[in-house]
JSON list of C-alpha atoms in Angstrom, two decimals:
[
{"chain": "A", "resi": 1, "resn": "UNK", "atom": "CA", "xyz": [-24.38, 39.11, -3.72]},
{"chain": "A", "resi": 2, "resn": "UNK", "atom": "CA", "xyz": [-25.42, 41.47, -6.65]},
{"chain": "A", "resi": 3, "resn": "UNK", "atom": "CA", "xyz": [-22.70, 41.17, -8.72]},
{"chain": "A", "resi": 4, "resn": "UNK", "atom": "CA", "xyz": [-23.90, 37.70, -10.14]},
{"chain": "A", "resi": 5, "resn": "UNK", "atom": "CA", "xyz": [-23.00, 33.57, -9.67]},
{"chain": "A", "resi": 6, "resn": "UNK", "atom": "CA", "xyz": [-19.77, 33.77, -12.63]},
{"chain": "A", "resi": 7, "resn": "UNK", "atom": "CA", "xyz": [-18.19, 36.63, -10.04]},
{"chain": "A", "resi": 8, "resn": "UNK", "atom": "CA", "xyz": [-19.00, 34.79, -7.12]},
{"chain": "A", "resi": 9, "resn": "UNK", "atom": "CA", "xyz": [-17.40, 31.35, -8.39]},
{"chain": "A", "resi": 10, "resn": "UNK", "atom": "CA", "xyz": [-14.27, 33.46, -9.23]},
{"chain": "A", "resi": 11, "resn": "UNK", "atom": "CA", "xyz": [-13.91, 34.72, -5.93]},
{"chain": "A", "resi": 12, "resn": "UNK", "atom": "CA", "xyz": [-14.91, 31.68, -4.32]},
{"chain": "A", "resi": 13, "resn": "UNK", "atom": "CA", "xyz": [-12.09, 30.19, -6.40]},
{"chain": "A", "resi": 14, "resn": "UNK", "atom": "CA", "xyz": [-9.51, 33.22, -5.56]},
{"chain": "A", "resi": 15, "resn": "UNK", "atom": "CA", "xyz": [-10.60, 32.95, -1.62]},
{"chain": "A", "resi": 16, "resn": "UNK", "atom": "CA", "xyz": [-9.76, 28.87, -1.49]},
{"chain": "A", "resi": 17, "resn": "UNK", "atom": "CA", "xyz": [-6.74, 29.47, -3.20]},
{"chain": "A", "resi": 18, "resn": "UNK", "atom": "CA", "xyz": [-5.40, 32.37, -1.29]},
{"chain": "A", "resi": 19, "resn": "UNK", "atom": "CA", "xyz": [-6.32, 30.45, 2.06]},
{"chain": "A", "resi": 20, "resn": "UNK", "atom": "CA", "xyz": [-5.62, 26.65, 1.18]},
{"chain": "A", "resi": 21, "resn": "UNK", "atom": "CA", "xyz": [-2.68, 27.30, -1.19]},
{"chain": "A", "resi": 22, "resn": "UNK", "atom": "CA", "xyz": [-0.94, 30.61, -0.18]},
{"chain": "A", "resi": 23, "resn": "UNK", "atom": "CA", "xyz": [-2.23, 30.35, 4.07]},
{"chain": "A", "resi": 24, "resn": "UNK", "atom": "CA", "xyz": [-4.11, 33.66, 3.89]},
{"chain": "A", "resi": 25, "resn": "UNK", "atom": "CA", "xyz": [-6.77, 34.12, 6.40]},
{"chain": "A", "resi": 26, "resn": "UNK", "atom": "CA", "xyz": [-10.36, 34.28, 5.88]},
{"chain": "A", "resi": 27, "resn": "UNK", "atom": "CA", "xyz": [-10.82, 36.08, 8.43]},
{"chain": "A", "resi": 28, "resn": "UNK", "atom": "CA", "xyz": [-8.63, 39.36, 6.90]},
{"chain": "A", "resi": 29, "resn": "UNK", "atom": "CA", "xyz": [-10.58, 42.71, 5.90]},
{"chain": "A", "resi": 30, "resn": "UNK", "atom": "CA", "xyz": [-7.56, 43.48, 3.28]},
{"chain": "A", "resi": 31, "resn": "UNK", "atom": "CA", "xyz": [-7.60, 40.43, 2.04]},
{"chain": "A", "resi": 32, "resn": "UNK", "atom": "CA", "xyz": [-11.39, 40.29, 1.76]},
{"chain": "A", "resi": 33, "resn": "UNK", "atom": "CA", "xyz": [-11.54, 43.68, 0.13]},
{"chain": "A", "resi": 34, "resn": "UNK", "atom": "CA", "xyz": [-8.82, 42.72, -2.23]},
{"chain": "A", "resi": 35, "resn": "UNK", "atom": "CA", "xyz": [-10.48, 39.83, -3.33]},
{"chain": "A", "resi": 36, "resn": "UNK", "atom": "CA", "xyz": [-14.09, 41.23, -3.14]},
{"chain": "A", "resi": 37, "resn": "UNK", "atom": "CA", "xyz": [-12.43, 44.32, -5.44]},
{"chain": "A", "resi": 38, "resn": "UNK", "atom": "CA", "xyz": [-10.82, 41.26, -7.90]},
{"chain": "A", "resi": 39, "resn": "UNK", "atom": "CA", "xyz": [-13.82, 40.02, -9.10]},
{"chain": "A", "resi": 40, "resn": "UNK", "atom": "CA", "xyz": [-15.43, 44.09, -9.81]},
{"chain": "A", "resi": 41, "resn": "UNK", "atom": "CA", "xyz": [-16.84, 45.15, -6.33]},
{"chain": "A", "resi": 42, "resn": "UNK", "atom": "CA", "xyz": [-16.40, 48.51, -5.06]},
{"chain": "A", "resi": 43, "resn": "UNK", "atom": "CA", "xyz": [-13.50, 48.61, -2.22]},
{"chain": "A", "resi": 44, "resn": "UNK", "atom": "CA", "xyz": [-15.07, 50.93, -0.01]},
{"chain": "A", "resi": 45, "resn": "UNK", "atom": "CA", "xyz": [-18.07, 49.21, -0.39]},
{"chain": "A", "resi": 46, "resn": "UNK", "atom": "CA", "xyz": [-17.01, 45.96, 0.54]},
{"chain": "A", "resi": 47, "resn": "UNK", "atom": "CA", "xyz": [-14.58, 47.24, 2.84]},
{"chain": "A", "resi": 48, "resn": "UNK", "atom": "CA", "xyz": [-18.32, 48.78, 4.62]},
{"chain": "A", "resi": 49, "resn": "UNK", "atom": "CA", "xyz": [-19.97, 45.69, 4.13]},
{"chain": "A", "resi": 50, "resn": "UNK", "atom": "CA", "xyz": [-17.43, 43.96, 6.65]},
{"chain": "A", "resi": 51, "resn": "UNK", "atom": "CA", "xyz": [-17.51, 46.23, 9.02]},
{"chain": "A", "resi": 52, "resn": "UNK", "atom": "CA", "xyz": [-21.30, 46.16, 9.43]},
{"chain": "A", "resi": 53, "resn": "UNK", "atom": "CA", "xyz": [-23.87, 43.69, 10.50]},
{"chain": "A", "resi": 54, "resn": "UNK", "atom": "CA", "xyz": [-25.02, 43.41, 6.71]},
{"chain": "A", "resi": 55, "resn": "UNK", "atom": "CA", "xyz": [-25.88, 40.23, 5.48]},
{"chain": "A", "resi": 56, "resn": "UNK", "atom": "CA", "xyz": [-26.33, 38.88, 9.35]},
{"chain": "A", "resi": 57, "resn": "UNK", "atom": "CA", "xyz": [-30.11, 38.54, 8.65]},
{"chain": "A", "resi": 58, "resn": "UNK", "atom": "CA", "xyz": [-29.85, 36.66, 5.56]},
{"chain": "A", "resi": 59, "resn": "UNK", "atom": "CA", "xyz": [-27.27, 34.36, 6.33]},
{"chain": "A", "resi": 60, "resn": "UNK", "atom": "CA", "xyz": [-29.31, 33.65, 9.48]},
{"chain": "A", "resi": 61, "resn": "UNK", "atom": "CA", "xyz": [-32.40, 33.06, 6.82]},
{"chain": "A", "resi": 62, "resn": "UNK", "atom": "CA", "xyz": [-30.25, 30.32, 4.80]},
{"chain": "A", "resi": 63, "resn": "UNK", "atom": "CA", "xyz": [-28.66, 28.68, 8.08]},
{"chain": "A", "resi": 64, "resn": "UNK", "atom": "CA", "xyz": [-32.55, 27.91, 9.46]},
{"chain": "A", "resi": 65, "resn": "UNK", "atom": "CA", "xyz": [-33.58, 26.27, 6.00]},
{"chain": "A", "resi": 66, "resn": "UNK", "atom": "CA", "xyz": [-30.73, 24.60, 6.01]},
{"chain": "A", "resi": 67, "resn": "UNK", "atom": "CA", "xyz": [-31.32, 23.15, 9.20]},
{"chain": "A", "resi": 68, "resn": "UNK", "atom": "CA", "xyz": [-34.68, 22.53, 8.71]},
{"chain": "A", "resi": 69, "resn": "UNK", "atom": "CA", "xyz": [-33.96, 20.31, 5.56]},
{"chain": "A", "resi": 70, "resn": "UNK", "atom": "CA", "xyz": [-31.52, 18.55, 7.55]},
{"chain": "A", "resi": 71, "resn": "UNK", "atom": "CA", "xyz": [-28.58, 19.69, 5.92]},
{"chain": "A", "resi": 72, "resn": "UNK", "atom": "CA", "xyz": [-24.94, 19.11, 7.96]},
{"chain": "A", "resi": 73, "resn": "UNK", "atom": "CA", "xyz": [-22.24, 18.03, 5.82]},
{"chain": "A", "resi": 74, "resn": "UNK", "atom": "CA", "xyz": [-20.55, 19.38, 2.06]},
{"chain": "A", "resi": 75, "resn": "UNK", "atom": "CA", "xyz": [-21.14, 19.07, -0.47]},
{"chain": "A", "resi": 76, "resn": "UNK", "atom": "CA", "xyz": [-24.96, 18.86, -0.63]},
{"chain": "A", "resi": 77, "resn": "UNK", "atom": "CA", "xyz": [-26.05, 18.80, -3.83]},
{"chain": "A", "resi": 78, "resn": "UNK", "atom": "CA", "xyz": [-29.89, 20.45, -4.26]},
{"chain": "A", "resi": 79, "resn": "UNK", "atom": "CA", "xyz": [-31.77, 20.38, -7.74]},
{"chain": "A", "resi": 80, "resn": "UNK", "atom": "CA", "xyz": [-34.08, 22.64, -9.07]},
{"chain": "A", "resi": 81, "resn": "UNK", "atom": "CA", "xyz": [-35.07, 23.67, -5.14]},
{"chain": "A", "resi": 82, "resn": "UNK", "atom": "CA", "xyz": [-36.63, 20.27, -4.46]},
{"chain": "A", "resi": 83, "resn": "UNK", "atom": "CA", "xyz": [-34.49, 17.34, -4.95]},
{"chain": "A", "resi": 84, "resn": "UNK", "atom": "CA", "xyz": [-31.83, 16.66, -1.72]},
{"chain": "A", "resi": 85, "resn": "UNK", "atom": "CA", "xyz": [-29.34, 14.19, -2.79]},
{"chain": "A", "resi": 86, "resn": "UNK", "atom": "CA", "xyz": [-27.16, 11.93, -0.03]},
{"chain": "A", "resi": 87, "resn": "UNK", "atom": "CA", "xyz": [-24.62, 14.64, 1.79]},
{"chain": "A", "resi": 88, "resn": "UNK", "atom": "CA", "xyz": [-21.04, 13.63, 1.10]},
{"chain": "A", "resi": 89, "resn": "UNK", "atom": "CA", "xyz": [-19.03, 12.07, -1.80]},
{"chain": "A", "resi": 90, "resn": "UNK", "atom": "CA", "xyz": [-21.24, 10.35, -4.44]},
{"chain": "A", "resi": 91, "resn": "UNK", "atom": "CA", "xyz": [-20.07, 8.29, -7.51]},
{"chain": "A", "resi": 92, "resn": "UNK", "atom": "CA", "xyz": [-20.13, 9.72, -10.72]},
{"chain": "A", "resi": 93, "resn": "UNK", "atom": "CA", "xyz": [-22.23, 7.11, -12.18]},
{"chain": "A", "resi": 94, "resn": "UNK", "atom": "CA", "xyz": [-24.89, 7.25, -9.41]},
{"chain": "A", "resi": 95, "resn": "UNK", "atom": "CA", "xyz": [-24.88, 11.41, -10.47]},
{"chain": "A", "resi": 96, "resn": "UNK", "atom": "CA", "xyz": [-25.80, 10.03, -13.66]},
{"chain": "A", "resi": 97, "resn": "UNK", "atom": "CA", "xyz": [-28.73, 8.24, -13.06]},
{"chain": "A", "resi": 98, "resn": "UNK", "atom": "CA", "xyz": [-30.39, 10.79, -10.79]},
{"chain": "A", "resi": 99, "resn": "UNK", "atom": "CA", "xyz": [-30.06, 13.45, -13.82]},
{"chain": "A", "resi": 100, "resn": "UNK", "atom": "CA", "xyz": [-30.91, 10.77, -16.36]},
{"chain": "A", "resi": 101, "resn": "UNK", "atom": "CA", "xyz": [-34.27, 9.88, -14.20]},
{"chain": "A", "resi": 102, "resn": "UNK", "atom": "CA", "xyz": [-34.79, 13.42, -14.00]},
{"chain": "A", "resi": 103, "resn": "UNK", "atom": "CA", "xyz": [-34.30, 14.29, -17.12]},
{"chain": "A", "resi": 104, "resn": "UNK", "atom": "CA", "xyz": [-36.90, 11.25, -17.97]},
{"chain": "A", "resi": 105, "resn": "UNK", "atom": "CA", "xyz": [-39.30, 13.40, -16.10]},
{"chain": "A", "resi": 106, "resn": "UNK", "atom": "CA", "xyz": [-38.81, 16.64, -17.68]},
{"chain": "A", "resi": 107, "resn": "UNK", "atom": "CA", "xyz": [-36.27, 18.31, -15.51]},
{"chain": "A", "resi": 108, "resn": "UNK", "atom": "CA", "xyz": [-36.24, 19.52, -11.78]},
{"chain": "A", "resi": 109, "resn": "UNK", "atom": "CA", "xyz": [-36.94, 23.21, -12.63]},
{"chain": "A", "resi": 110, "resn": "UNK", "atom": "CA", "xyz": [-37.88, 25.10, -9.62]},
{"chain": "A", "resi": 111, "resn": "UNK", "atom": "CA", "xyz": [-37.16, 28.44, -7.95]},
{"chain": "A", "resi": 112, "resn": "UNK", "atom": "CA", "xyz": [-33.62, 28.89, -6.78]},
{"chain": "A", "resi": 113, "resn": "UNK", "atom": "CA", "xyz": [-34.24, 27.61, -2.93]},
{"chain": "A", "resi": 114, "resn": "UNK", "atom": "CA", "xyz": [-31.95, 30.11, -1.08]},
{"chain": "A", "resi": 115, "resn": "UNK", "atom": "CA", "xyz": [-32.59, 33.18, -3.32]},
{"chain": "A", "resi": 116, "resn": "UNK", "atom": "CA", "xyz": [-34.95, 34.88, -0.88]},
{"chain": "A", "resi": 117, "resn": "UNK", "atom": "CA", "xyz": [-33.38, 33.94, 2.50]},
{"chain": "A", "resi": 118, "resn": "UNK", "atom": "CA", "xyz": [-29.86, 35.55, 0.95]},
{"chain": "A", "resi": 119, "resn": "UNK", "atom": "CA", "xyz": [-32.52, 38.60, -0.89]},
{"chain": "A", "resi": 120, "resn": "UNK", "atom": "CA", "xyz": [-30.42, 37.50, -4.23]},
{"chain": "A", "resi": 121, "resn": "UNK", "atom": "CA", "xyz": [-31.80, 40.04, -6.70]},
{"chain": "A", "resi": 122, "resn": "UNK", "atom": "CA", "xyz": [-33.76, 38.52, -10.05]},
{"chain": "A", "resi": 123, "resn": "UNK", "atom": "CA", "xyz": [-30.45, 39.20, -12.22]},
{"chain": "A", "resi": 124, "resn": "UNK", "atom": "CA", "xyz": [-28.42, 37.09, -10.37]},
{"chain": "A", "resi": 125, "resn": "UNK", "atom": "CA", "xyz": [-30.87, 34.16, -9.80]},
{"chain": "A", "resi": 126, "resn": "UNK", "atom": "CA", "xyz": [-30.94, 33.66, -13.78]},
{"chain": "A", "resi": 127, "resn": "UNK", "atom": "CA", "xyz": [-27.52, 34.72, -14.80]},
{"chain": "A", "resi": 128, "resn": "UNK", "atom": "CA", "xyz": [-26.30, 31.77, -16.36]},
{"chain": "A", "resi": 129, "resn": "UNK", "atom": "CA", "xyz": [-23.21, 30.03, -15.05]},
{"chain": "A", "resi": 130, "resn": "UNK", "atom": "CA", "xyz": [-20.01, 29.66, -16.91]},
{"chain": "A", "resi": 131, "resn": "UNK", "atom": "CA", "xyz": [-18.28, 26.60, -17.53]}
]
């Protein structure tokens, strides 16, 4: 949560692959730690983290917005915290024309919509992804 969006995409990455590709469990404190320790977190930390109720009341906070933009299904794609696109698969071409249109219109910039419910700290909400 603090240690910024290009860390988090790694171990998003490193979690799918250890689960989907090598059958690790999600559900593993070693395995968590290991991974959590991977991408620069302390392991004691993280290791404390699990253990506790941390993070409980913020994942609580994104799980009612989500609901109460009637969000259900992956992936759901949400731009500049106001535009919902369709849930599900969608075509490359019709990706396209909704960032062309909204490009048209000068963009879709708006605050990042779960940053408060998840108490993301200002660093991470403008650290700039890595393609």
């Amino acid at each position: 949560r603090t240690l910024g969006i290009n860390a988090a995409e790694r171990m998003y990455a490193d979690l799918n692959s250890r689960h989907f590709e090598k059958g690790q469990k999600l559900n593993d404190a070693d395995m968590l730690v290991q991974a959590a320790e991977a991408v620069g977190a302390d392991p004691v930390s993280a290791r404390s983290f699990l253990a506790s109720d941390q993070g409980k009341r913020e994942i609580e906070a994104a799980q009612l917005r989500l609901s109460q933009l009637g969000i259900h299904g992956i992936p759901t794609l949400i731009v500049g915290g106001t535009l919902l696109l369709p849930s599900g698969a969608i075509g490359a071409s019709t990706l396209v024309t909704i960032f062309r249109e909204l490009e048209a219109k000068g963009g879709a910039a708006g605050p990042p919509l779960f940053a408060q419910d998840l108490g993301l700290p200002p660093n991470v909400t403008q650290e700039v992804l890595a393609l």
